Amino acid sequence: MHSSLIATLLAASAIVSTALAGPLYTRQVCGAAPGGNVAQTPLSQPAGITTAADCATQCKGNPSCLSFLFGLVNSADKCMLFSVAAASLPPQTNMVAYDVGCSSIPSVVPTAANPGGLANGGGAANGGSQGNQHQRRQQQGGNGGAQGGATGNNNGGTTQNGANNGGTNNGGTNNGGATANQGTHANPMNAIPAGNPNPISTPAATSLAACLAACRGNPACVAYTFTSNTCKLF
């Protein structure tokens, strides 16, 4: 009987040792600042990425990628792919983390008020909003909208004359027309500026992302459009 008890204890000890040797559960990170404390070297930093969803596509296309960071850093969209879980990544200013398995990743263009490009406009920035609307949409000046700019009702709390800086434009439509805004070189607008000016350049570009990159590469560019495979800078 004594030998049987010893055998039982040894078997139980082996089971516990196996369980402890297994991987610990790591909470999935989806659109939040990571909490790691050890620097990690990125697998790559793809260029021309304008949303977290685009960055996720790059990660899913790399078999070694387990997570990524995305955000607006120094007025430029930044996507970084990593071979470790998002929880292991150290925090980086204006960037949010995602594990590759996250089911909901926003297609929101980041702004100064919402640098993480989050769907609810919060988290990575103070008072951000759903800024993808004014970045993606062609905006035409309504009746009176081009005179002095329209008042942008920004969820972030900052109202500018004709410049919707990262907020959802709720108050600038006139008789069904969209608000005519004026972008900046740091945050170029995907729309024709107020006054309907002639483009300063029509570079060769095959996508919206490439057109945005061309605008950022032109010091005079504050707005751009990409329609019918034609890129126009303003």
Tab-separated table of C-alpha atoms in Angstrom:
chain	number	residue	atom	x	y	z
A	1	MET	CA	0.000	0.000	0.000
A	2	HIS	CA	2.897	2.323	0.803
A	3	SER	CA	4.367	1.725	-2.651
A	4	SER	CA	0.972	2.434	-4.252
A	5	LEU	CA	0.727	5.796	-2.428
A	6	ILE	CA	4.198	6.822	-3.585
A	7	ALA	CA	3.341	5.904	-7.186
A	8	THR	CA	0.150	7.973	-7.010
A	9	LEU	CA	2.034	10.998	-5.657
A	10	LEU	CA	4.688	10.719	-8.384
A	11	ALA	CA	2.033	10.546	-11.087
A	12	ALA	CA	0.268	13.630	-9.687
A	13	SER	CA	3.586	15.494	-9.531
A	14	ALA	CA	4.278	14.676	-13.185
A	15	ILE	CA	0.873	16.018	-14.228
A	16	VAL	CA	1.444	19.287	-12.337
A	17	SER	CA	4.928	19.680	-13.833
A	18	THR	CA	3.562	19.199	-17.345
A	19	ALA	CA	0.864	21.801	-16.764
A	20	LEU	CA	3.359	24.335	-15.418
A	21	ALA	CA	5.690	23.737	-18.368
A	22	GLY	CA	2.914	24.563	-20.841
A	23	PRO	CA	2.405	28.096	-22.223
A	24	LEU	CA	0.577	30.594	-20.022
A	25	TYR	CA	-2.584	32.199	-21.382
A	26	THR	CA	-1.943	35.677	-22.785
A	27	ARG	CA	-4.811	38.142	-23.023
A	28	GLN	CA	-5.449	39.223	-26.591
A	29	VAL	CA	-4.788	42.920	-27.321
A	30	CYS	CA	-7.032	44.566	-29.909
A	31	GLY	CA	-6.687	48.329	-30.397
A	32	ALA	CA	-5.050	49.241	-27.091
A	33	ALA	CA	-1.677	50.434	-25.846
A	34	PRO	CA	0.517	47.402	-25.129
A	35	GLY	CA	2.051	46.853	-21.698
A	36	GLY	CA	5.302	45.026	-22.376
A	37	ASN	CA	8.590	46.217	-20.896
A	38	VAL	CA	11.155	44.599	-23.198
A	39	ALA	CA	12.114	46.221	-26.511
A	40	GLN	CA	11.159	44.137	-29.543
A	41	THR	CA	12.673	44.265	-33.010
A	42	PRO	CA	10.013	44.549	-35.740
A	43	LEU	CA	9.896	42.031	-38.560
A	44	SER	CA	9.245	44.884	-40.986
A	45	GLN	CA	7.674	48.330	-41.334
A	46	PRO	CA	5.548	48.312	-44.517
A	47	ALA	CA	5.199	51.671	-46.287
A	48	GLY	CA	2.047	53.240	-47.713
A	49	ILE	CA	-0.210	51.850	-44.951
A	50	THR	CA	-3.003	54.270	-43.983
A	51	THR	CA	-5.279	52.236	-41.664
A	52	ALA	CA	-4.961	49.545	-38.988
A	53	ALA	CA	-6.885	47.170	-41.284
A	54	ASP	CA	-4.233	47.658	-43.996
A	55	CYS	CA	-1.524	46.931	-41.421
A	56	ALA	CA	-3.395	43.765	-40.361
A	57	THR	CA	-3.418	42.588	-43.979
A	58	GLN	CA	0.362	42.937	-44.095
A	59	CYS	CA	0.688	41.002	-40.811
A	60	LYS	CA	-1.584	38.176	-41.989
A	61	GLY	CA	0.500	37.907	-45.143
A	62	ASN	CA	3.661	37.247	-43.097
A	63	PRO	CA	3.721	33.750	-41.489
A	64	SER	CA	6.033	35.026	-38.725
A	65	CYS	CA	3.811	37.955	-37.751
A	66	LEU	CA	1.827	37.575	-34.513
A	67	SER	CA	1.008	41.224	-33.807
A	68	PHE	CA	1.445	44.775	-35.053
A	69	LEU	CA	1.532	48.404	-33.962
A	70	PHE	CA	-0.226	51.155	-35.929
A	71	GLY	CA	-0.606	54.909	-35.510
A	72	LEU	CA	0.187	58.430	-36.661
A	73	VAL	CA	3.763	59.301	-35.629
A	74	ASN	CA	5.356	62.631	-36.572
A	75	SER	CA	2.525	63.305	-39.060
A	76	ALA	CA	3.126	60.011	-40.878
A	77	ASP	CA	1.175	56.730	-40.704
A	78	LYS	CA	3.330	53.966	-39.214
A	79	CYS	CA	2.830	50.179	-39.347
A	80	MET	CA	5.205	47.816	-37.501
A	81	LEU	CA	4.974	43.994	-37.633
A	82	PHE	CA	6.249	41.764	-34.791
A	83	SER	CA	6.862	38.059	-34.165
A	84	VAL	CA	5.611	38.200	-30.557
A	85	ALA	CA	2.155	38.626	-29.039
A	86	ALA	CA	0.895	42.203	-28.708
A	87	ALA	CA	0.968	41.978	-24.889
A	88	SER	CA	4.767	41.640	-25.081
A	89	LEU	CA	5.257	44.894	-27.004
A	90	PRO	CA	6.375	47.981	-25.058
A	91	PRO	CA	4.190	51.122	-25.360
A	92	GLN	CA	4.978	53.605	-28.139
A	93	THR	CA	3.592	57.139	-28.373
A	94	ASN	CA	0.425	57.458	-30.529
A	95	MET	CA	0.491	53.771	-31.519
A	96	VAL	CA	-1.952	51.004	-30.603
A	97	ALA	CA	-1.383	47.271	-30.726
A	98	TYR	CA	-3.304	44.377	-32.242
A	99	ASP	CA	-2.815	40.629	-32.182
A	100	VAL	CA	-3.130	39.092	-35.632
A	101	GLY	CA	-6.184	37.131	-34.466
A	102	CYS	CA	-8.271	40.208	-33.574
A	103	SER	CA	-11.667	39.921	-35.266
A	104	SER	CA	-12.485	43.637	-35.569
A	105	ILE	CA	-9.801	45.996	-36.882
A	106	PRO	CA	-10.883	49.503	-38.015
A	107	SER	CA	-10.360	51.007	-41.460
A	108	VAL	CA	-10.053	54.535	-40.055
A	109	VAL	CA	-7.419	56.978	-41.296
A	110	PRO	CA	-5.605	58.356	-38.218
A	111	THR	CA	-5.589	62.078	-37.436
A	112	ALA	CA	-3.857	64.308	-34.902
A	113	ALA	CA	-6.899	63.941	-32.633
A	114	ASN	CA	-7.184	60.179	-33.242
A	115	PRO	CA	-3.595	59.042	-33.973
A	116	GLY	CA	-4.389	55.371	-33.414
A	117	GLY	CA	-7.083	55.363	-36.121
A	118	LEU	CA	-9.545	53.794	-33.679
A	119	ALA	CA	-13.149	53.242	-34.710
A	120	ASN	CA	-14.507	55.110	-31.683
A	121	GLY	CA	-11.859	57.814	-31.879
A	122	GLY	CA	-10.704	57.217	-28.291
A	123	GLY	CA	-7.914	55.441	-26.460
A	124	ALA	CA	-4.731	56.602	-28.126
A	125	ALA	CA	-5.685	60.263	-28.253
A	126	ASN	CA	-7.704	62.714	-26.193
A	127	GLY	CA	-11.117	63.468	-27.664
A	128	GLY	CA	-10.600	61.688	-30.979
A	129	SER	CA	-13.482	60.861	-33.313
A	130	GLN	CA	-14.459	58.828	-36.306
A	131	GLY	CA	-12.117	60.658	-38.622
A	132	ASN	CA	-12.333	58.284	-41.531
A	133	GLN	CA	-15.433	60.062	-42.847
A	134	HIS	CA	-13.766	63.328	-43.805
A	135	GLN	CA	-10.533	61.655	-44.939
A	136	ARG	CA	-12.146	59.182	-47.348
A	137	ARG	CA	-15.041	61.171	-48.734
A	138	GLN	CA	-15.019	63.565	-51.699
A	139	GLN	CA	-16.310	66.828	-50.274
A	140	GLN	CA	-17.929	69.498	-52.430
A	141	GLY	CA	-18.704	72.977	-51.121
A	142	GLY	CA	-22.461	73.490	-50.561
A	143	ASN	CA	-24.262	76.804	-50.875
A	144	GLY	CA	-22.232	79.206	-48.788
A	145	GLY	CA	-19.914	76.434	-47.581
A	146	ALA	CA	-16.899	77.882	-49.375
A	147	GLN	CA	-17.315	81.357	-47.875
A	148	GLY	CA	-15.148	81.452	-44.831
A	149	GLY	CA	-15.263	77.657	-44.376
A	150	ALA	CA	-17.938	75.773	-42.497
A	151	THR	CA	-18.070	75.222	-38.796
A	152	GLY	CA	-16.869	71.668	-38.064
A	153	ASN	CA	-18.604	70.018	-35.110
A	154	ASN	CA	-15.620	67.980	-33.911
A	155	ASN	CA	-16.126	65.348	-31.216
A	156	GLY	CA	-12.614	66.215	-30.022
A	157	GLY	CA	-13.845	69.686	-29.049
A	158	THR	CA	-11.742	71.798	-31.402
A	159	THR	CA	-13.615	73.864	-34.010
A	160	GLN	CA	-11.560	75.338	-36.801
A	161	ASN	CA	-12.555	77.614	-39.684
A	162	GLY	CA	-13.084	75.116	-42.459
A	163	ALA	CA	-10.713	72.485	-41.060
A	164	ASN	CA	-12.212	69.323	-39.591
A	165	ASN	CA	-9.219	68.167	-37.562
A	166	GLY	CA	-9.961	64.564	-36.749
A	167	GLY	CA	-13.619	65.062	-35.766
A	168	THR	CA	-16.846	63.888	-37.368
A	169	ASN	CA	-18.236	66.785	-39.368
A	170	ASN	CA	-21.835	67.034	-38.167
A	171	GLY	CA	-22.667	70.639	-38.862
A	172	GLY	CA	-21.057	71.674	-42.114
A	173	THR	CA	-23.483	70.470	-44.770
A	174	ASN	CA	-25.532	72.950	-46.741
A	175	ASN	CA	-28.544	71.816	-48.791
A	176	GLY	CA	-27.113	68.305	-49.025
A	177	GLY	CA	-23.571	69.387	-50.010
A	178	ALA	CA	-20.518	68.380	-47.930
A	179	THR	CA	-18.451	70.953	-46.063
A	180	ALA	CA	-15.592	72.563	-47.977
A	181	ASN	CA	-12.531	72.210	-45.737
A	182	GLN	CA	-8.914	73.197	-45.926
A	183	GLY	CA	-6.268	70.628	-45.033
A	184	THR	CA	-2.660	71.108	-43.967
A	185	HIS	CA	0.537	69.506	-45.195
A	186	ALA	CA	0.837	67.654	-41.862
A	187	ASN	CA	-2.707	66.332	-42.218
A	188	PRO	CA	-3.654	66.501	-45.910
A	189	MET	CA	-7.337	66.228	-46.733
A	190	ASN	CA	-8.780	63.686	-49.161
A	191	ALA	CA	-11.036	66.255	-50.845
A	192	ILE	CA	-10.997	69.305	-53.104
A	193	PRO	CA	-10.195	72.377	-50.944
A	194	ALA	CA	-12.555	75.323	-50.533
A	195	GLY	CA	-12.759	77.505	-53.632
A	196	ASN	CA	-12.311	74.556	-56.029
A	197	PRO	CA	-8.694	75.491	-56.994
A	198	ASN	CA	-6.769	73.946	-59.861
A	199	PRO	CA	-4.467	71.050	-58.852
A	200	ILE	CA	-0.787	71.865	-58.340
A	201	SER	CA	0.235	68.454	-59.629
A	202	THR	CA	-1.176	65.227	-61.070
A	203	PRO	CA	1.460	62.592	-60.199
A	204	ALA	CA	1.278	59.038	-61.464
A	205	ALA	CA	-0.341	56.971	-58.710
A	206	THR	CA	-2.233	53.704	-58.844
A	207	SER	CA	-4.008	53.823	-55.466
A	208	LEU	CA	-5.356	56.192	-52.820
A	209	ALA	CA	-2.422	55.319	-50.544
A	210	ALA	CA	0.091	56.132	-53.292
A	211	CYS	CA	-1.672	59.447	-53.970
A	212	LEU	CA	-1.491	60.305	-50.239
A	213	ALA	CA	2.226	59.452	-50.230
A	214	ALA	CA	2.756	61.759	-53.225
A	215	CYS	CA	0.973	64.572	-51.381
A	216	ARG	CA	3.142	64.112	-48.317
A	217	GLY	CA	6.186	64.209	-50.547
A	218	ASN	CA	5.187	67.610	-51.971
A	219	PRO	CA	5.770	70.446	-49.436
A	220	ALA	CA	3.026	72.561	-51.044
A	221	CYS	CA	0.335	69.843	-50.889
A	222	VAL	CA	-2.492	70.225	-48.356
A	223	ALA	CA	-5.161	68.103	-50.065
A	224	TYR	CA	-5.485	65.312	-52.620
A	225	THR	CA	-8.080	63.324	-54.558
A	226	PHE	CA	-7.922	59.962	-56.308
A	227	THR	CA	-10.781	59.298	-58.687
A	228	SER	CA	-10.915	57.343	-61.937
A	229	ASN	CA	-7.287	56.286	-61.324
A	230	THR	CA	-6.206	59.932	-61.441
A	231	CYS	CA	-4.310	61.498	-58.517
A	232	LYS	CA	-4.590	65.282	-58.069
A	233	LEU	CA	-2.670	67.321	-55.497
A	234	PHE	CA	-3.835	70.701	-54.198
